Amino acid sequence: MSEMMDRFREEVYTVPQMFFNSARNFPERPALKFYEDDEWQVMTWAEFEQAVRLVGNGLLALGLEKGNCVALMAHTSHRWAWADMAIQAVGGITVCIYPSLTSKETIYIGNNAQPYLFITGDPATAERIYSIKNELKGLKAVICLEKGFEGNGEDLLSMDYVMELGRDYEAKNPDHFDKRYQELTGDDGCTVIYTSGTTGALKGVFYTQRELILGLEQSIRYCEMGGYPLTYEGVSLNVLPLSHVWERVDSYMGQLVSGGCMGFARSPQTLIEDLQVIKPTWLLLVPRLWSRVYTGIERTFCATEEGKKAFEWAIDVGLKSIDYYTDERGGLNLLPLHNLTWPEG
């Protein structure tokens, strides 16, 4: 395997360690690309690390202990990444919850996982969780990720407030944060991922640091076998829920380990426009969203006669290639298709 795989095996045992390796090796390279304050913004790895340190120290200031669970109920965004990495870095366990769940389902998860803190993505969700706070055992505070949110400064807090707490805490305890993440091992808890509840009762799956790392190692191996190794020049477009293990490991963590850039779509509805801005080299989508991409590409290409000809040729070649490269067991090997070129004439 490549130098990436060798270094990965030797140096990476936890997700926070993976994150800080990339921040140290690629401080000035882009880490996050996202839309905020009415414009696209880019955050470097050094800036990403600083945000994680401030949030992490804020969590320490709020009394988070190693092994405590922190619920994270938010749509995919750069602030989700800040929160997740901060939780893990200080030894907490990120409990991923789909924002679409009802209050009844949320209470069930809350009393099952018993989070010390509950982080939400938007004010409406923050207020909803705050209204049922007394029904959630051991919950200290609700935190809202969205910029500009104003809490009460006691048990309904903004992320900005938590980061200010972190700034003060770090000044008084400069080594505590680093000590927390450096003491983590592969056997420590990493995350609990709950099912969406659409196919039955909600179930939580507990992952250790080692288990997520092993899943990522397998993804790295497949990427290399396929001729597309993960590198610091890679760019992902994150639009699927990070509450799902597939997006979490193969897209989000893939950039964490390689030092690449994570781009965040504004929403599934703006996917076609966001693709043109972020220009990803790595994209995971479910069939419904691939259909939206297909429709958008078809509409764009077929706007001209030349484009329509190119589009129809590509579809024809693609369908024939699938038939040709599908074996008797239904397996499909697309590696030989990498050398396809536009025909002469």
Short mmCIF file of C-alpha atoms in Angstrom, two decimals:
data_model
loop_
_atom_site.label_atom_id
_atom_site.label_comp_id
_atom_site.label_asym_id
_atom_site.label_seq_id
_atom_site.Cartn_x
_atom_site.Cartn_y
_atom_site.Cartn_z
CA MET A 1 0.00 0.00 0.00
CA SER A 2 0.99 3.64 -0.25
CA GLU A 3 2.87 5.93 2.08
CA MET A 4 -0.53 7.21 3.32
CA MET A 5 -1.50 3.73 4.51
CA ASP A 6 1.87 3.15 6.16
CA ARG A 7 1.75 6.48 7.99
CA PHE A 8 -1.89 5.90 8.88
CA ARG A 9 -1.15 2.58 10.60
CA GLU A 10 1.86 3.93 12.46
CA GLU A 11 0.53 7.25 13.71
CA VAL A 12 -3.27 7.32 13.93
CA TYR A 13 -5.12 5.64 16.79
CA THR A 14 -7.96 8.10 17.46
CA VAL A 15 -10.03 10.53 15.42
CA PRO A 16 -8.76 13.61 17.35
CA GLN A 17 -5.17 12.50 16.73
CA MET A 18 -5.99 12.25 13.03
CA PHE A 19 -7.46 15.75 13.09
CA PHE A 20 -4.50 17.35 14.86
CA ASN A 21 -2.03 15.58 12.54
CA SER A 22 -3.67 17.24 9.55
CA ALA A 23 -3.88 20.62 11.29
CA ARG A 24 -0.17 20.42 12.06
CA ASN A 25 0.86 19.25 8.58
CA PHE A 26 -1.40 21.52 6.50
CA PRO A 27 -2.06 24.66 8.60
CA GLU A 28 -2.50 27.06 5.68
CA ARG A 29 -4.39 24.74 3.35
CA PRO A 30 -8.21 24.97 3.09
CA ALA A 31 -10.04 22.70 5.52
CA LEU A 32 -13.67 23.89 5.37
CA LYS A 33 -15.67 25.68 2.69
CA PHE A 34 -19.14 26.85 3.65
CA TYR A 35 -21.79 29.51 3.09
CA GLU A 36 -22.30 31.97 5.96
CA ASP A 37 -23.08 35.68 6.23
CA ASP A 38 -24.37 35.68 2.63
CA GLU A 39 -21.10 34.53 1.09
CA TRP A 40 -18.90 31.49 0.56
CA GLN A 41 -16.09 31.28 3.09
CA VAL A 42 -12.95 29.17 3.44
CA MET A 43 -11.41 28.16 6.77
CA THR A 44 -7.83 26.88 6.90
CA TRP A 45 -6.73 23.90 8.97
CA ALA A 46 -5.13 26.28 11.48
CA GLU A 47 -8.41 28.18 11.82
CA PHE A 48 -10.37 24.93 12.06
CA GLU A 49 -8.09 23.79 14.88
CA GLN A 50 -8.52 27.09 16.71
CA ALA A 51 -12.32 26.82 16.50
CA VAL A 52 -12.19 23.25 17.84
CA ARG A 53 -9.92 24.33 20.70
CA LEU A 54 -12.26 27.14 21.70
CA VAL A 55 -15.34 24.92 21.61
CA GLY A 56 -13.51 22.10 23.40
CA ASN A 57 -12.28 24.37 26.17
CA GLY A 58 -15.81 25.75 26.45
CA LEU A 59 -17.11 22.22 27.00
CA LEU A 60 -14.47 21.72 29.68
CA ALA A 61 -15.58 24.97 31.30
CA LEU A 62 -19.11 23.56 31.40
CA GLY A 63 -17.82 20.54 33.30
CA LEU A 64 -17.74 17.87 30.58
CA GLU A 65 -15.91 14.79 31.83
CA LYS A 66 -14.24 12.03 29.84
CA GLY A 67 -16.87 9.50 28.77
CA ASN A 68 -19.80 11.95 29.02
CA CYS A 69 -22.20 11.88 26.09
CA VAL A 70 -23.05 15.04 24.15
CA ALA A 71 -26.08 14.94 21.84
CA LEU A 72 -25.57 16.56 18.43
CA MET A 73 -28.86 17.16 16.63
CA ALA A 74 -28.11 19.33 13.62
CA HIS A 75 -27.98 19.33 9.85
CA THR A 76 -24.63 18.83 8.14
CA SER A 77 -22.52 22.00 8.42
CA HIS A 78 -19.05 23.30 9.28
CA ARG A 79 -20.25 24.01 12.82
CA TRP A 80 -21.31 20.37 13.15
CA ALA A 81 -17.66 19.53 12.42
CA TRP A 82 -16.45 22.02 15.06
CA ALA A 83 -18.74 20.50 17.67
CA ASP A 84 -17.97 16.87 16.85
CA MET A 85 -14.20 17.31 16.91
CA ALA A 86 -14.35 19.37 20.10
CA ILE A 87 -16.51 16.77 21.87
CA GLN A 88 -14.16 13.94 20.93
CA ALA A 89 -10.98 15.91 21.65
CA VAL A 90 -11.94 16.41 25.29
CA GLY A 91 -12.95 12.77 25.69
CA GLY A 92 -16.68 13.11 25.17
CA ILE A 93 -18.86 10.83 23.06
CA THR A 94 -20.83 12.39 20.20
CA VAL A 95 -24.40 11.09 20.15
CA CYS A 96 -25.69 11.72 16.63
CA ILE A 97 -29.42 12.44 16.36
CA TYR A 98 -31.37 13.21 13.19
CA PRO A 99 -32.99 16.68 13.38
CA SER A 100 -36.17 15.23 11.86
CA LEU A 101 -36.97 13.16 14.96
CA THR A 102 -40.02 14.05 17.04
CA SER A 103 -39.88 15.27 20.63
CA LYS A 104 -41.08 11.84 21.79
CA GLU A 105 -38.25 10.11 19.91
CA THR A 106 -35.76 12.68 21.18
CA ILE A 107 -36.82 12.08 24.79
CA TYR A 108 -36.36 8.34 24.22
CA ILE A 109 -32.80 8.85 22.91
CA GLY A 110 -32.04 11.42 25.59
CA ASN A 111 -32.94 9.06 28.38
CA ASN A 112 -31.20 6.17 26.67
CA ALA A 113 -27.88 7.97 26.07
CA GLN A 114 -28.26 10.48 28.93
CA PRO A 115 -26.22 13.31 27.35
CA TYR A 116 -24.60 15.88 29.62
CA LEU A 117 -25.08 18.57 26.96
CA PHE A 118 -27.44 18.81 23.99
CA ILE A 119 -26.23 20.67 20.87
CA THR A 120 -28.75 21.70 18.20
CA GLY A 121 -28.35 23.30 14.79
CA ASP A 122 -30.95 26.07 14.79
CA PRO A 123 -32.93 28.22 17.24
CA ALA A 124 -36.25 26.43 16.67
CA THR A 125 -34.73 23.07 17.56
CA ALA A 126 -32.88 24.59 20.52
CA GLU A 127 -36.12 26.00 21.91
CA ARG A 128 -37.91 22.68 21.33
CA ILE A 129 -35.25 20.69 23.18
CA TYR A 130 -35.10 23.31 25.94
CA SER A 131 -38.86 22.94 26.44
CA ILE A 132 -38.42 19.23 27.25
CA LYS A 133 -35.13 19.64 29.15
CA ASN A 134 -36.68 18.56 32.45
CA GLU A 135 -37.68 15.26 30.85
CA LEU A 136 -34.07 14.46 29.89
CA LYS A 137 -32.14 12.91 32.76
CA GLY A 138 -28.92 14.67 33.73
CA LEU A 139 -29.01 17.29 30.97
CA LYS A 140 -27.07 20.39 32.03
CA ALA A 141 -27.59 22.74 29.08
CA VAL A 142 -28.81 23.13 25.50
CA ILE A 143 -26.44 24.76 22.99
CA CYS A 144 -27.36 26.20 19.57
CA LEU A 145 -24.78 26.14 16.76
CA GLU A 146 -26.34 28.84 14.60
CA LYS A 147 -24.45 32.12 14.48
CA GLY A 148 -26.28 35.01 16.15
CA PHE A 149 -28.38 32.91 18.50
CA GLU A 150 -28.87 34.44 21.94
CA GLY A 151 -29.45 32.16 24.90
CA ASN A 152 -30.01 32.93 28.55
CA GLY A 153 -26.37 32.52 29.64
CA GLU A 154 -27.29 29.71 32.01
CA ASP A 155 -28.70 26.54 30.47
CA LEU A 156 -29.65 27.73 26.97
CA LEU A 157 -26.42 28.79 25.28
CA SER A 158 -25.10 29.94 21.92
CA MET A 159 -22.01 28.39 20.35
CA ASP A 160 -20.43 31.85 20.40
CA TYR A 161 -20.97 31.99 24.17
CA VAL A 162 -19.40 28.54 24.60
CA MET A 163 -16.37 29.66 22.57
CA GLU A 164 -15.95 32.72 24.79
CA LEU A 165 -16.10 30.43 27.82
CA GLY A 166 -13.43 28.38 26.10
CA ARG A 167 -11.20 31.39 25.55
CA ASP A 168 -11.29 32.23 29.26
CA TYR A 169 -10.88 28.61 30.34
CA GLU A 170 -7.86 28.08 28.06
CA ALA A 171 -6.14 31.16 29.48
CA LYS A 172 -6.47 29.73 32.99
CA ASN A 173 -5.88 26.06 32.05
CA PRO A 174 -3.53 26.14 29.04
CA ASP A 175 -2.64 22.44 29.05
CA HIS A 176 -5.94 20.77 29.94
CA PHE A 177 -7.31 20.47 26.39
CA ASP A 178 -4.11 18.93 24.96
CA LYS A 179 -3.85 16.52 27.86
CA ARG A 180 -7.39 15.30 27.26
CA TYR A 181 -6.96 14.40 23.59
CA GLN A 182 -3.42 13.06 23.99
CA GLU A 183 -4.59 10.58 26.64
CA LEU A 184 -7.26 9.05 24.39
CA THR A 185 -6.78 5.47 23.20
CA GLY A 186 -8.43 3.32 20.56
CA ASP A 187 -10.58 1.69 23.24
CA ASP A 188 -12.19 4.96 24.31
CA GLY A 189 -15.72 5.77 23.19
CA CYS A 190 -16.07 7.86 20.05
CA THR A 191 -19.70 8.11 19.01
CA VAL A 192 -23.19 6.68 19.29
CA ILE A 193 -25.13 6.71 16.03
CA TYR A 194 -28.89 6.22 16.20
CA THR A 195 -31.02 4.94 13.35
CA SER A 196 -33.44 7.36 11.71
CA GLY A 197 -36.45 5.50 13.09
CA THR A 198 -38.06 5.07 9.66
CA THR A 199 -37.82 1.26 9.65
CA GLY A 200 -38.54 0.45 13.28
CA ALA A 201 -37.64 1.35 16.85
CA LEU A 202 -34.69 3.70 17.30
CA LYS A 203 -31.45 1.86 17.95
CA GLY A 204 -28.10 3.28 19.00
CA VAL A 205 -24.80 1.80 17.84
CA PHE A 206 -21.75 2.51 20.02
CA TYR A 207 -18.38 2.91 18.28
CA THR A 208 -14.97 3.10 19.88
CA GLN A 209 -12.21 5.24 18.40
CA ARG A 210 -10.56 2.09 17.04
CA GLU A 211 -13.72 0.89 15.32
CA LEU A 212 -14.23 4.11 13.36
CA ILE A 213 -10.53 4.20 12.47
CA LEU A 214 -10.69 0.62 11.14
CA GLY A 215 -13.69 1.55 9.00
CA LEU A 216 -11.79 4.50 7.59
CA GLU A 217 -8.71 2.39 6.92
CA GLN A 218 -10.82 0.06 4.79
CA SER A 219 -12.20 3.04 2.83
CA ILE A 220 -8.67 4.34 2.24
CA ARG A 221 -7.70 0.92 0.92
CA TYR A 222 -10.62 0.82 -1.51
CA CYS A 223 -9.85 4.33 -2.76
CA GLU A 224 -6.29 3.32 -3.54
CA MET A 225 -7.38 0.09 -5.21
CA GLY A 226 -9.73 2.15 -7.37
CA GLY A 227 -6.99 4.53 -8.46
CA TYR A 228 -8.24 7.50 -6.43
CA PRO A 229 -6.08 7.73 -3.28
CA LEU A 230 -7.05 10.28 -0.64
CA THR A 231 -4.68 13.27 -0.68
CA TYR A 232 -4.53 16.77 0.76
CA GLU A 233 -5.70 18.07 -2.63
CA GLY A 234 -9.04 16.29 -2.29
CA VAL A 235 -12.31 18.17 -1.81
CA SER A 236 -15.51 16.59 -0.53
CA LEU A 237 -19.02 17.96 -0.82
CA ASN A 238 -20.93 17.07 2.32
CA VAL A 239 -24.70 17.14 2.00
CA LEU A 240 -25.88 13.83 3.48
CA PRO A 241 -26.52 13.68 7.24
CA LEU A 242 -23.32 13.36 9.27
CA SER A 243 -25.53 11.47 11.69
CA HIS A 244 -25.14 8.54 9.27
CA VAL A 245 -22.01 6.41 9.54
CA TRP A 246 -21.42 6.26 5.76
CA GLU A 247 -21.11 10.03 5.31
CA ARG A 248 -19.32 10.34 8.64
CA VAL A 249 -16.55 7.84 7.86
CA ASP A 250 -16.10 7.85 4.09
CA SER A 251 -16.49 11.57 3.39
CA TYR A 252 -15.97 13.60 6.57
CA MET A 253 -13.24 11.46 8.16
CA GLY A 254 -11.60 10.88 4.79
CA GLN A 255 -10.75 14.58 4.63
CA LEU A 256 -9.75 14.66 8.30
CA VAL A 257 -7.07 12.03 7.73
CA SER A 258 -5.78 13.31 4.38
CA GLY A 259 -5.75 17.03 5.11
CA GLY A 260 -8.21 17.70 2.30
CA CYS A 261 -11.05 20.22 2.24
CA MET A 262 -14.62 19.59 3.35
CA GLY A 263 -17.16 21.59 1.41
CA PHE A 264 -20.66 21.94 2.83
CA ALA A 265 -23.72 22.31 0.61
CA ARG A 266 -26.22 24.94 1.69
CA SER A 267 -29.00 22.36 1.36
CA PRO A 268 -30.02 19.42 -0.84
CA GLN A 269 -32.12 21.89 -2.85
CA THR A 270 -29.02 23.93 -3.84
CA LEU A 271 -26.89 20.89 -4.66
CA ILE A 272 -26.41 21.64 -8.38
CA GLU A 273 -25.32 25.24 -7.73
CA ASP A 274 -23.09 24.23 -4.82
CA LEU A 275 -21.35 21.58 -6.94
CA GLN A 276 -20.19 24.34 -9.28
CA VAL A 277 -18.79 26.41 -6.39
CA ILE A 278 -17.11 23.68 -4.34
CA LYS A 279 -15.94 21.53 -7.30
CA PRO A 280 -15.60 18.32 -5.28
CA THR A 281 -13.36 15.38 -6.09
CA TRP A 282 -15.35 13.27 -3.60
CA LEU A 283 -19.12 13.06 -3.38
CA LEU A 284 -21.44 10.61 -1.61
CA LEU A 285 -25.13 10.77 -2.49
CA VAL A 286 -28.24 8.63 -2.14
CA PRO A 287 -30.15 7.71 -5.35
CA ARG A 288 -32.68 10.54 -4.96
CA LEU A 289 -29.91 13.14 -4.96
CA TRP A 290 -28.00 11.46 -7.81
CA SER A 291 -31.24 11.75 -9.79
CA ARG A 292 -31.29 15.48 -9.06
CA VAL A 293 -27.67 15.79 -10.25
CA TYR A 294 -28.49 13.83 -13.41
CA THR A 295 -31.48 16.04 -14.18
CA GLY A 296 -29.43 19.19 -13.65
CA ILE A 297 -26.61 17.99 -15.90
CA GLU A 298 -29.08 16.90 -18.57
CA ARG A 299 -30.81 20.28 -18.52
CA THR A 300 -27.50 22.15 -18.81
CA PHE A 301 -25.97 20.01 -21.57
CA CYS A 302 -29.11 19.73 -23.66
CA ALA A 303 -29.53 23.51 -23.82
CA THR A 304 -27.44 23.45 -27.05
CA GLU A 305 -27.38 21.02 -29.97
CA GLU A 306 -23.68 20.27 -29.44
CA GLY A 307 -24.22 19.69 -25.74
CA LYS A 308 -27.19 17.43 -26.41
CA LYS A 309 -25.05 15.36 -28.79
CA ALA A 310 -22.32 15.01 -26.13
CA PHE A 311 -24.84 14.07 -23.45
CA GLU A 312 -26.56 11.42 -25.59
CA TRP A 313 -23.18 9.95 -26.60
CA ALA A 314 -22.08 9.74 -22.96
CA ILE A 315 -25.29 8.01 -21.88
CA ASP A 316 -25.06 5.53 -24.77
CA VAL A 317 -21.43 4.66 -24.02
CA GLY A 318 -22.15 4.41 -20.30
CA LEU A 319 -25.02 1.97 -20.73
CA LYS A 320 -23.05 -0.20 -23.16
CA SER A 321 -20.04 -0.17 -20.84
CA ILE A 322 -22.13 -1.31 -17.88
CA ASP A 323 -23.40 -4.26 -19.91
CA TYR A 324 -19.90 -5.12 -21.14
CA TYR A 325 -18.13 -4.93 -17.76
CA THR A 326 -20.80 -6.68 -15.70
CA ASP A 327 -19.76 -10.26 -14.93
CA GLU A 328 -21.99 -13.31 -14.61
CA ARG A 329 -22.39 -12.67 -10.86
CA GLY A 330 -23.57 -9.12 -11.40
CA GLY A 331 -20.26 -7.54 -10.33
CA LEU A 332 -19.17 -4.36 -12.10
CA ASN A 333 -15.52 -3.36 -12.61
CA LEU A 334 -15.31 0.22 -13.89
CA LEU A 335 -11.53 0.64 -13.64
CA PRO A 336 -10.95 0.04 -17.41
CA LEU A 337 -13.30 2.95 -18.15
CA HIS A 338 -10.86 5.52 -16.75
CA ASN A 339 -9.21 5.83 -20.17
CA LEU A 340 -12.38 6.63 -22.12
CA THR A 341 -11.96 9.57 -24.52
CA TRP A 342 -14.23 11.48 -26.87
CA PRO A 343 -14.37 9.65 -30.24
CA GLU A 344 -12.86 11.18 -33.35
CA GLY A 345 -15.23 12.73 -35.84
#
